[in-house]
Structures are given as C-alpha cells and as structure tokens.
Coordinates of C-alpha atoms and ligand atoms in Angstrom, one line a residue:
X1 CA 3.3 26.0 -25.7
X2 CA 0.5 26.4 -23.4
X3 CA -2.9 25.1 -24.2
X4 CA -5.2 27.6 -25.2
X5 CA -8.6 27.3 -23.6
X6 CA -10.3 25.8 -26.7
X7 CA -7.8 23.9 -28.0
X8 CA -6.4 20.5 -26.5
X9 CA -4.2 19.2 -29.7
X10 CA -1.0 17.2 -29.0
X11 CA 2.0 19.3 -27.8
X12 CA 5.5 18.3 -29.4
X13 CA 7.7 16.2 -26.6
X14 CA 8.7 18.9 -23.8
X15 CA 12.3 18.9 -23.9
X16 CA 12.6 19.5 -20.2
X17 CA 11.0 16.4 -19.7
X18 CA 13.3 13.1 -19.1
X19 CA 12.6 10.2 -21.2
X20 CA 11.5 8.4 -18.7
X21 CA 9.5 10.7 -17.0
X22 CA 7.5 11.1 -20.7
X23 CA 7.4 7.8 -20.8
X24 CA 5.5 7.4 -16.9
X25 CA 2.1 5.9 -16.8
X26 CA 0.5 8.0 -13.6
X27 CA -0.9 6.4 -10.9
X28 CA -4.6 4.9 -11.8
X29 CA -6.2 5.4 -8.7
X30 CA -10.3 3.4 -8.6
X31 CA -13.3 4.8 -9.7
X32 CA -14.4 7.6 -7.3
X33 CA -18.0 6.6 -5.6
X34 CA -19.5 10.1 -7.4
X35 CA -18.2 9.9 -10.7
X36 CA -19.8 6.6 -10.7
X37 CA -23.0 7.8 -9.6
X38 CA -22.9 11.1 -12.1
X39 CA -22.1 8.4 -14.9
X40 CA -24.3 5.4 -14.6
X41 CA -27.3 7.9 -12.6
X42 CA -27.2 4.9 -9.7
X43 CA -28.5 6.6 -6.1
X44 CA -26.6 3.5 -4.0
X45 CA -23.0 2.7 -4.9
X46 CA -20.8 0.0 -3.3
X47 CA -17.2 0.6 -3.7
X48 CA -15.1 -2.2 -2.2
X49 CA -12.0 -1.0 -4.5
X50 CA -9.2 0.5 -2.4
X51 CA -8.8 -1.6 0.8
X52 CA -10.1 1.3 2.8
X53 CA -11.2 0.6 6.1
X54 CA -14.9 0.0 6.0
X55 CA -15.8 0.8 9.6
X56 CA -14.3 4.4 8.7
X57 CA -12.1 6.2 11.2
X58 CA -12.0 5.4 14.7
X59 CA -14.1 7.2 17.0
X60 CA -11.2 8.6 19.0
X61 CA -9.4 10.0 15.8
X62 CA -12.2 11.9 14.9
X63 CA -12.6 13.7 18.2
X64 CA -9.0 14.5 18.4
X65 CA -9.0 16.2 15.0
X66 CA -11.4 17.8 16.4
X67 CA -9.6 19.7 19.2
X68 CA -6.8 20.4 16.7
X69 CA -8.8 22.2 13.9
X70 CA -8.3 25.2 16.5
X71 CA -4.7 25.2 16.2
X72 CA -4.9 25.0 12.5
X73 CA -3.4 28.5 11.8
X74 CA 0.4 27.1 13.2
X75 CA 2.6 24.4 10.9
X76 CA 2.7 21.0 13.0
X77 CA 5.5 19.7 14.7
X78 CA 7.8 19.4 12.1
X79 CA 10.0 16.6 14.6
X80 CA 6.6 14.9 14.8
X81 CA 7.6 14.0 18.7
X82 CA 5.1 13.2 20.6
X83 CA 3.9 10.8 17.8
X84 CA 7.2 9.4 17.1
X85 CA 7.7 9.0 20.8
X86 CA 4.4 6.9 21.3
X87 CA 5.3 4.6 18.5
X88 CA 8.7 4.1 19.7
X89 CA 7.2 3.0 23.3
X90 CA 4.8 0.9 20.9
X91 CA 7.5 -0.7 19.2
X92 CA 9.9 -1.2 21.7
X93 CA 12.5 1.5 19.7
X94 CA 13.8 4.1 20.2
X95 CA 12.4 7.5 19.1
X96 CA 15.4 8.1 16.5
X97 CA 14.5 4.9 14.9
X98 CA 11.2 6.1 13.7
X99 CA 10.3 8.3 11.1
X100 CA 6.6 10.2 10.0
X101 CA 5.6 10.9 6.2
X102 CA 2.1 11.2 4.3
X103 CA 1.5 7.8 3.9
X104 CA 4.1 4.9 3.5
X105 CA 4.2 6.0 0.3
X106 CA 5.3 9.3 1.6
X107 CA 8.5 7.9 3.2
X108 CA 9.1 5.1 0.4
X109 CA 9.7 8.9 -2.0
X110 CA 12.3 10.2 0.6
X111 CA 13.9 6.8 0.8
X112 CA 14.7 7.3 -3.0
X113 CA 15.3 10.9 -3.0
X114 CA 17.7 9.9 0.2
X115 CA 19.6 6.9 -1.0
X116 CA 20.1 6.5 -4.7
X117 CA 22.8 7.5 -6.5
X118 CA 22.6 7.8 -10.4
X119 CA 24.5 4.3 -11.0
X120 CA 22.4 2.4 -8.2
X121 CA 19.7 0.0 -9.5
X122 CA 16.5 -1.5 -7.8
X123 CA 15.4 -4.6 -7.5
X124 CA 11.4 -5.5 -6.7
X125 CA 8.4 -7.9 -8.1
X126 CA 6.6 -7.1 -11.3
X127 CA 3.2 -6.4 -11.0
X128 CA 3.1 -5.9 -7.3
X129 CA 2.1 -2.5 -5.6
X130 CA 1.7 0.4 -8.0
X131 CA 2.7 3.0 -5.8
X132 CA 6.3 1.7 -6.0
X133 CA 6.4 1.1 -9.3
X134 CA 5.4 4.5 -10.5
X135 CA 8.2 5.3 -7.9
X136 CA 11.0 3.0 -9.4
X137 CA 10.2 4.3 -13.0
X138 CA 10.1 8.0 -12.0
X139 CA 13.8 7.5 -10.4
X140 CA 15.0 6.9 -14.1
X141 CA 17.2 4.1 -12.7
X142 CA 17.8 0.6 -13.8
X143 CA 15.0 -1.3 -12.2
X144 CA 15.0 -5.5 -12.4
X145 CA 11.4 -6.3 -12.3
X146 CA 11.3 -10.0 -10.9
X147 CA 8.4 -11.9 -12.0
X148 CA 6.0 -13.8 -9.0
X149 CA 6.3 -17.1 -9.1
X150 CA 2.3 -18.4 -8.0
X151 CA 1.1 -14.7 -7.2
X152 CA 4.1 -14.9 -4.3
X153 CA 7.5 -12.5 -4.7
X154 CA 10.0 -15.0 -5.8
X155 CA 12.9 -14.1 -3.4
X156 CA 15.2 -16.8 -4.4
X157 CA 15.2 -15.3 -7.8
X158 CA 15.3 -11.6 -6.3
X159 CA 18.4 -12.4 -4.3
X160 CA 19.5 -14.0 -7.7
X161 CA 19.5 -10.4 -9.6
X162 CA 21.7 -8.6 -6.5
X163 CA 25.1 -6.9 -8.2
X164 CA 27.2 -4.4 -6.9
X165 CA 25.2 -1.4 -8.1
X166 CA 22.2 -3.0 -6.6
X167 CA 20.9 -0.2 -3.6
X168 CA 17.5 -1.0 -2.8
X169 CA 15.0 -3.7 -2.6
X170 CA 11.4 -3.3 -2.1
X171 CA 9.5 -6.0 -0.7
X172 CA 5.9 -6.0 -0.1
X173 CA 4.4 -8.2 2.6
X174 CA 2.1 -8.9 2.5
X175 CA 1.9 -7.8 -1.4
X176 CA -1.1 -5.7 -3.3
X177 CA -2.8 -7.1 -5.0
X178 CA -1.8 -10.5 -4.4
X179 CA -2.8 -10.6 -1.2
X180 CA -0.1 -13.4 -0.4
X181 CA 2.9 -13.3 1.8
X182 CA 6.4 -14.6 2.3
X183 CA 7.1 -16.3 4.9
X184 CA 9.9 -16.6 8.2
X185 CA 11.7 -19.0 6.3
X186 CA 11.6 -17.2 3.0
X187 CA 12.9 -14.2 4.7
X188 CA 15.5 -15.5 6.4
X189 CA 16.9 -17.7 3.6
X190 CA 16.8 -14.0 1.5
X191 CA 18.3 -11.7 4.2
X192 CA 21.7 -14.5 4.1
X193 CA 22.3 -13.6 0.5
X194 CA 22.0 -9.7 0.8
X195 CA 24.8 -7.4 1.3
X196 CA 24.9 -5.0 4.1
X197 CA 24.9 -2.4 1.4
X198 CA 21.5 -3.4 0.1
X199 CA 18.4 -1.1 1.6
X200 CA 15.6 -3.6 1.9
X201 CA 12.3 -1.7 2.2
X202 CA 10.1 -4.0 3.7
X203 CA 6.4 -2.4 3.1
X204 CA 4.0 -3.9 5.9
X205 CA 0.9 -1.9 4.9
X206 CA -1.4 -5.1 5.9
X207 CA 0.8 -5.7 8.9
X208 CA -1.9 -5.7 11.2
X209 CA -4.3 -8.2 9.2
X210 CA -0.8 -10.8 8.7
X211 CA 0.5 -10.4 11.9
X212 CA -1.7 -13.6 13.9
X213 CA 0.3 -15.9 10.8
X214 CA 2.5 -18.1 12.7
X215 CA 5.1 -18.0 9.8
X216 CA 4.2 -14.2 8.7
X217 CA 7.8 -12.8 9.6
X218 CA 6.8 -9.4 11.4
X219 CA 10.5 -7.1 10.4
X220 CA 10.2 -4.9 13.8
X221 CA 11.5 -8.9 15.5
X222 CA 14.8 -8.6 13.3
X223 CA 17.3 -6.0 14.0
X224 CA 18.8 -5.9 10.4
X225 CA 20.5 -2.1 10.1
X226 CA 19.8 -2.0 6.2
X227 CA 15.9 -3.1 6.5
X228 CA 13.7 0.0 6.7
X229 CA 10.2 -1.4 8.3
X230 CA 7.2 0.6 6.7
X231 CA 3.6 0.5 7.9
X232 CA 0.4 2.7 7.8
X233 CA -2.3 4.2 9.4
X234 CA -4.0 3.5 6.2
X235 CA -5.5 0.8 6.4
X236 CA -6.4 -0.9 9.5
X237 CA -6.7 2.2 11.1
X238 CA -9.2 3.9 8.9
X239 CA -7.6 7.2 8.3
X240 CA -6.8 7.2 4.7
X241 CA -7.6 10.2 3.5
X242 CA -5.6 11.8 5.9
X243 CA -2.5 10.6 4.6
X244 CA 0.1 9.3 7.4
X245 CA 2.5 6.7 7.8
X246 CA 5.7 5.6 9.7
X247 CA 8.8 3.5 9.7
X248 CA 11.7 1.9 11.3
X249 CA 14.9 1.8 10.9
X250 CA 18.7 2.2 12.2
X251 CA 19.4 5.7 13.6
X252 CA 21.4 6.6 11.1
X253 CA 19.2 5.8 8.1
X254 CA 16.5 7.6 10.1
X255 CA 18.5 11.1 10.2
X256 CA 19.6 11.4 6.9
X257 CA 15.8 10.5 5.9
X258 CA 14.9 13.4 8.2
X259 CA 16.9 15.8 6.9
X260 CA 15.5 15.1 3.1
X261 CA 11.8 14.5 4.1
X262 CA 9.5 17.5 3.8
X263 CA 9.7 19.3 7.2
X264 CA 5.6 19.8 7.8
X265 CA 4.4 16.0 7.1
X266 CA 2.4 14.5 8.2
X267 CA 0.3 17.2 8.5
X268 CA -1.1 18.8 12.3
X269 CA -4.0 16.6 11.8
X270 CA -2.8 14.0 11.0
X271 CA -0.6 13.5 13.3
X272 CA -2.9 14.1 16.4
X273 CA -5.5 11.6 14.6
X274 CA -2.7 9.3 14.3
X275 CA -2.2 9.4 18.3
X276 CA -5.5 9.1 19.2
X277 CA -5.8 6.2 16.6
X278 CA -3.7 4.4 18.6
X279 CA -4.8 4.7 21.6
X280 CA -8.3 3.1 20.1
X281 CA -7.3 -0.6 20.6
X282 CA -11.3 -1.8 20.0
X283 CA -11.6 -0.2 16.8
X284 CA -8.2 -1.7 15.6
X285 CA -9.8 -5.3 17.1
X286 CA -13.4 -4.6 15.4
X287 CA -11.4 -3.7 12.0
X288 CA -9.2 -6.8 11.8
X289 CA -12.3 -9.2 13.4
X290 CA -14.5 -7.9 10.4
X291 CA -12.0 -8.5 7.9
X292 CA -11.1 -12.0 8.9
X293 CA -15.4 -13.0 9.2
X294 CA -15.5 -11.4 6.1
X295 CA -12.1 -12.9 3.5
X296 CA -13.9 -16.3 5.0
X297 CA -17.2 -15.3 3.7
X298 CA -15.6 -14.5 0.5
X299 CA -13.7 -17.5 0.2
X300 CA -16.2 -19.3 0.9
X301 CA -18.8 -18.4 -1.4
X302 CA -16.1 -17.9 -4.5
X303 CA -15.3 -21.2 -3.8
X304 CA -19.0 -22.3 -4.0
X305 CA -19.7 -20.4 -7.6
X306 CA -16.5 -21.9 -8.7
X307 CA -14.9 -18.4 -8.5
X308 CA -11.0 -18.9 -9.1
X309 CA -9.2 -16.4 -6.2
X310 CA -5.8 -16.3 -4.9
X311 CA -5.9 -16.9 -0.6
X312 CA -5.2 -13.8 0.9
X313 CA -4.0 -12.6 4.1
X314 CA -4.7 -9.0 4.3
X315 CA -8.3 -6.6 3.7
X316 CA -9.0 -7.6 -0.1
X317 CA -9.1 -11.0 -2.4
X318 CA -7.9 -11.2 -5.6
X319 CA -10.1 -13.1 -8.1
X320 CA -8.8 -14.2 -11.5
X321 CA -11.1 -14.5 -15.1
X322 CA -10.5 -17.1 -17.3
X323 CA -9.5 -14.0 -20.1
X324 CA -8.9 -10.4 -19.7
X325 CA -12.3 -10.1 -21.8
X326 CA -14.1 -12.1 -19.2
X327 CA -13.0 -9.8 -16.8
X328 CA -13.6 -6.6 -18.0
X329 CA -17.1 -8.1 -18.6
X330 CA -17.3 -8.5 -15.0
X331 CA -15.9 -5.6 -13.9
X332 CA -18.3 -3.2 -16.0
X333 CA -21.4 -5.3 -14.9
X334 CA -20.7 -4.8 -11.8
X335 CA -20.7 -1.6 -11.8
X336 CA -23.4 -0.8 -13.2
X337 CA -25.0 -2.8 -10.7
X338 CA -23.1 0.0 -8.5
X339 CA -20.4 -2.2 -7.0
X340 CA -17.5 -1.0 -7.6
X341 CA -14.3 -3.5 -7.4
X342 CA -10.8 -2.3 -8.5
X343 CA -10.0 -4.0 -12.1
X344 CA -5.8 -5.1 -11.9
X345 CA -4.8 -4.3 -15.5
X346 CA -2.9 -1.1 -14.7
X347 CA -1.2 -3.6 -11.9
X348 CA -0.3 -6.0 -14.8
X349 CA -2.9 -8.3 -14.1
X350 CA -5.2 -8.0 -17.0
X351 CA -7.6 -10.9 -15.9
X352 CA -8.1 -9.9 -12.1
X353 CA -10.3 -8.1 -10.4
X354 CA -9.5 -6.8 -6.8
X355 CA -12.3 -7.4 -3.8
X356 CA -11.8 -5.1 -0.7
X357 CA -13.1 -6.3 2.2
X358 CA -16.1 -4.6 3.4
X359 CA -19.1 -4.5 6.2
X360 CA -21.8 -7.6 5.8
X361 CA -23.8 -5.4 3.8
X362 CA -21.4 -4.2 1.6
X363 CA -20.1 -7.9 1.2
X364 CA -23.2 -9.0 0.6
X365 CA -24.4 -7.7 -2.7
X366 CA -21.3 -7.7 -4.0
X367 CA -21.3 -11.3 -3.8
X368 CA -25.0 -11.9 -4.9
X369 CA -24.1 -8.8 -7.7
X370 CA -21.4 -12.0 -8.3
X371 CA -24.2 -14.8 -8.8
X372 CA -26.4 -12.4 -10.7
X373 CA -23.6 -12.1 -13.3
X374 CA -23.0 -15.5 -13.6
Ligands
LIG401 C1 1.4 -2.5 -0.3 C2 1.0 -1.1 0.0 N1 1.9 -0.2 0.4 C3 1.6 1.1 0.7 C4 0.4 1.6 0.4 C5 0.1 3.0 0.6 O1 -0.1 3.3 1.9 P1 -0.2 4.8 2.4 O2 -1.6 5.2 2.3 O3 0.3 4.8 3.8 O4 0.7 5.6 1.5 C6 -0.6 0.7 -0.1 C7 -1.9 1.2 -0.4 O5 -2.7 0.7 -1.0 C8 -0.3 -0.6 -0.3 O6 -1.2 -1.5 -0.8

C-alpha cells in the first residue's frame, strides 16, 4: 500500500522486493554542516567528515563551469572525448582505454551491471569502503568478506578465497577508512595467484596523496588486462559535488563497460570542470602539500595526548577509542562543540572515528576540541 499522508505504520515485506535488497542497509552518508547547525543552534561548524577537499574546487574549474552553464539546454558528450582524450595523453593510454562515470563509484555500478553473471561471486575486505559494499550486497551475489589483518587488506588471505566462480575483486588502495595501503610487493605476490578470469578493481581514490610512496604500487605502471584502474576527481581535485570519475582498463573491458554505462555521465559540467581541473597543476600541489603539513600535525599531536590512530597515507586519519562507548562519547562532544568527524560504526568499526584532513584552521580546533574533551 501507499503511505497515507498521516500515517507512517510498518508496511508488510514488498514482495517485489529481493531478499537481499530488503535486507540492504543504505548508504550512511556524514552529518550535513546545516542539519548540524538547525539541531545543536551552533552559528560555526567544522566538518572534517568526508575527505572533501578543503581548499574547495580549483580556481580553473570554477571558471570553466562557468562558460558551460550557457550550453546547459544540450545533453553532454555522451563519448566524453575530449576529456577522455586528455587523460589518455595524461596517462600515457590510449583513449579507448579510459572510461567517464559520476564518481568512481559511478563506474564501480557499471562494472557489476557489466560483468557478473548470477553464479559469479566477489571477493573484497570487510569493513573497508562503504560504497562497495552497499554495491556487493545489492548484486545479491555470494560475497567473501575478508577480514584486515592490522587495518591492512590481507591479500594473502584474499587470494586464499579465489574459486572458479570467483569474478571480481575489489581492492582499495589506499583503503577508506583505514587510511593504509598495500604495497609493490604485496601486489605483486597477489596478481601471481589470480586467474586471468578474475576482474580486479583496483580503487585509487587517494591516488594522488599515495603516489610519492616509494613502495605505493601505482596500477596505471602494470599492464594487467583484467585490472580496471579507478580514480577520482573527488578528492584531490576538489570537485565532489559534481560527481565525476574515470578508469583504465584493456580496450575491450572498456567497450562493453560503454555500452552498459549511462550514456549522459558525467554530466556537461562536469566534464568541462574536470578538464579544466586538470589543467590546474598548483591547486593539485597546494591540495596534496596541505594534506601532508597537516596528517603530520595530526599525528603529531594524537601522539602527544596519547590518541591511538592508525598511520595513514591519504586526506583523513583514523583514530581508535578504547570502547565503542568511549567513542560515541567523543563523537557527540565534538559535535556539539561543532566539529563534525565521521563516526566508523556503519563501516564496521564501532570504536573509530574518522579525521578528514582540513585547512590550519579547521585542524586546529578540532584538535584543541580533542584536548578539551579529554
Ligand atoms: C575508497 C573510495 N573509493 C571511491 C570513493 C568515491 O569516489 P567518487 O566520489 O569518485 O564516487 C570514495 C569516497 O569516499 C572512497 O573513499
């Protein structure tokens, strides 16, 4: 039945609905700046919960969406060319090795509407990024959730689980909200035990803040034709809410991608932000420069409270509570202190709390919120 305006009482299970679809947690995204504001009355709020990009979007974006709100009235370029081509030249690829979508998380949905059949099974880490796993569990197909072995993906044991329904394997790395990373050797020891049947999906959302590792293995140096590279310009490029990503990959996984992806992402938008963001080499710089100053200054001054955190090499840290209690404690005084921090229970992590990197400012109080508290 449909809900009548007054009335909100439990509806019987829809039987439309798979199992396992009725059975999906959906996606628990962090507390919105304004609802925190409405709720507590607070005038200043400092969210540091969703590894955004605190310098915002670069300059160059900006003024390229700009110039394209006047061609708003036509679809984009549903081949996403000139953007395509552009990363290609980037990467060293060619242009029918690199696909578009809203978000890496965009192209990670085609890559299981594209690939799976209904026997295949996934393999990937419990409690790493939650954009996958809603993914996984909405496929409704087997899914072996490998547990992290010291807040790292456990490959050895990954590789362990393969069988001959297994069809894709999602790997992020660096991983949210760990913040840690696998490393060459790791990778290489891993990719010798998968079959060239097996899709890896290597998710390199914090690429750009991992890549000056020595032993961070960057996947666009391997030319594996069943490893699907996926970045974002999400993150270290500041355009978020815009909702574009892109990936690499053997021709031939690319076109049958394209012909299941939705024709008109990224949006027009987007995709011209996305060029100019490029192009805008000191904002990238500034971004990862203030991110490293400021992981030190938080690892620094956790260390001096006596903070427990897991090291990290991308924009957040991860600190751990001694009990889930003591951490929800935290959490909830420091917002209503107005900092915001992203609370890692809905992740499976019931005794972290998640630190975005921010500006000095933003760091800052969050840190002496942190003391305060203590
Ligand atoms: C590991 C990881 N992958 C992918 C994403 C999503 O990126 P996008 O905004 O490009 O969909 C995130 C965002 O938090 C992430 O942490």
């Amino acid at each position: 039945m449909f809900l009548k305006p007054q009335g909100n009482e439990p509806t019987e299970t829809m039987p439309l609905v798979p199992k396992y679809i009725n059975e999906l947690s959906p996606y628990t995204p962090g507390k919105p700046i304004d609802e925190v504001k409405r709720e507590l009355g607070l005038e200043k709020i400092t969210k540091l919960a969703s590894n955004e990009n605190p310098l915002g979007p670069s300059p160059l974006a900006l003024e390229a969406i700009r110039k394209a709100e006047e061609r708003l009235h036509r679809y984009p370029d549903a081949s996403g060319f000139k953007l395509r081509q552009k990363l290609a030249q980037r990467f060293n690829v060619k242009i029918d090795n690199v696909i578009l979508g809203a978000g890496s998380e965009g192209i990670m949905a085609t890559i299981m509407r594209t690939f799976l059949l209904p026997e295949d099974e996934i393999i990937t880490a419990l409690n790493s990024f939650i954009g996958f796993t809603v993914l996984a569990r909405g496929s409704g197909k087997r899914v072996h959730w490998i547990p992290m072995k010291d807040h790292r993906y456990d490959l050895e044991a990954m590789a362990s689980c393969i069988n001959e329904y297994t069809k894709i394997i999602y790997l992020a790395n660096p991983d949210n909200p760990m913040g840690t990373y696998c490393t060459v050797d790791e990778f290489d020891a891993f990719m010798e035990k998968v079959p060239e049947r097996v899709l890896i999906i290597m998710d390199e959302a914090y690429f750009e803040f991992a890549q000056p590792i020595s032993d961070y293995p960057d996947s666009m140096h391997y030319r594996y034709d069943n490893v699907i590279t996926l970045r974002t310009f999400s993150k270290a490029y500041g355009l978020a809410g815009l909702r574009i990503g892109y990936g690499f990959a053997h021709d031939q996984l690319i076109s049958n991608l394209l012909k299941v992806k939705l024709p008109f992402e990224p949006s027009l938008l987007a995709q011209s932000a996305g060029m100019a963001a490029l192009e805008d080499v000191y904002h990238l710089d500034k971004t990862i420069q203030i991110t490293r100053d400021g992981l030190s200054y938080f690892s620094d001054e956790l260390s001096r409270l006596g903070i427990d955190y897991i090291p990290s090499v991308t924009n957040f840290i991860t600190i751990k509570w001694p009990t889930p209690e003591r951490c929800d404690e935290v959490c909830q005084k420091m917002i209503e202190e107005g900092v915001i921090l992203r609370h890692l229970k809905p992740f499976g992590w019931p005794d972290c709390l998640r630190v975005s990197i921010g500006i000095h400012s933003e760091n800052e109080p969050c840190v002496s919120t942190l003391k305060e508290i203590l």
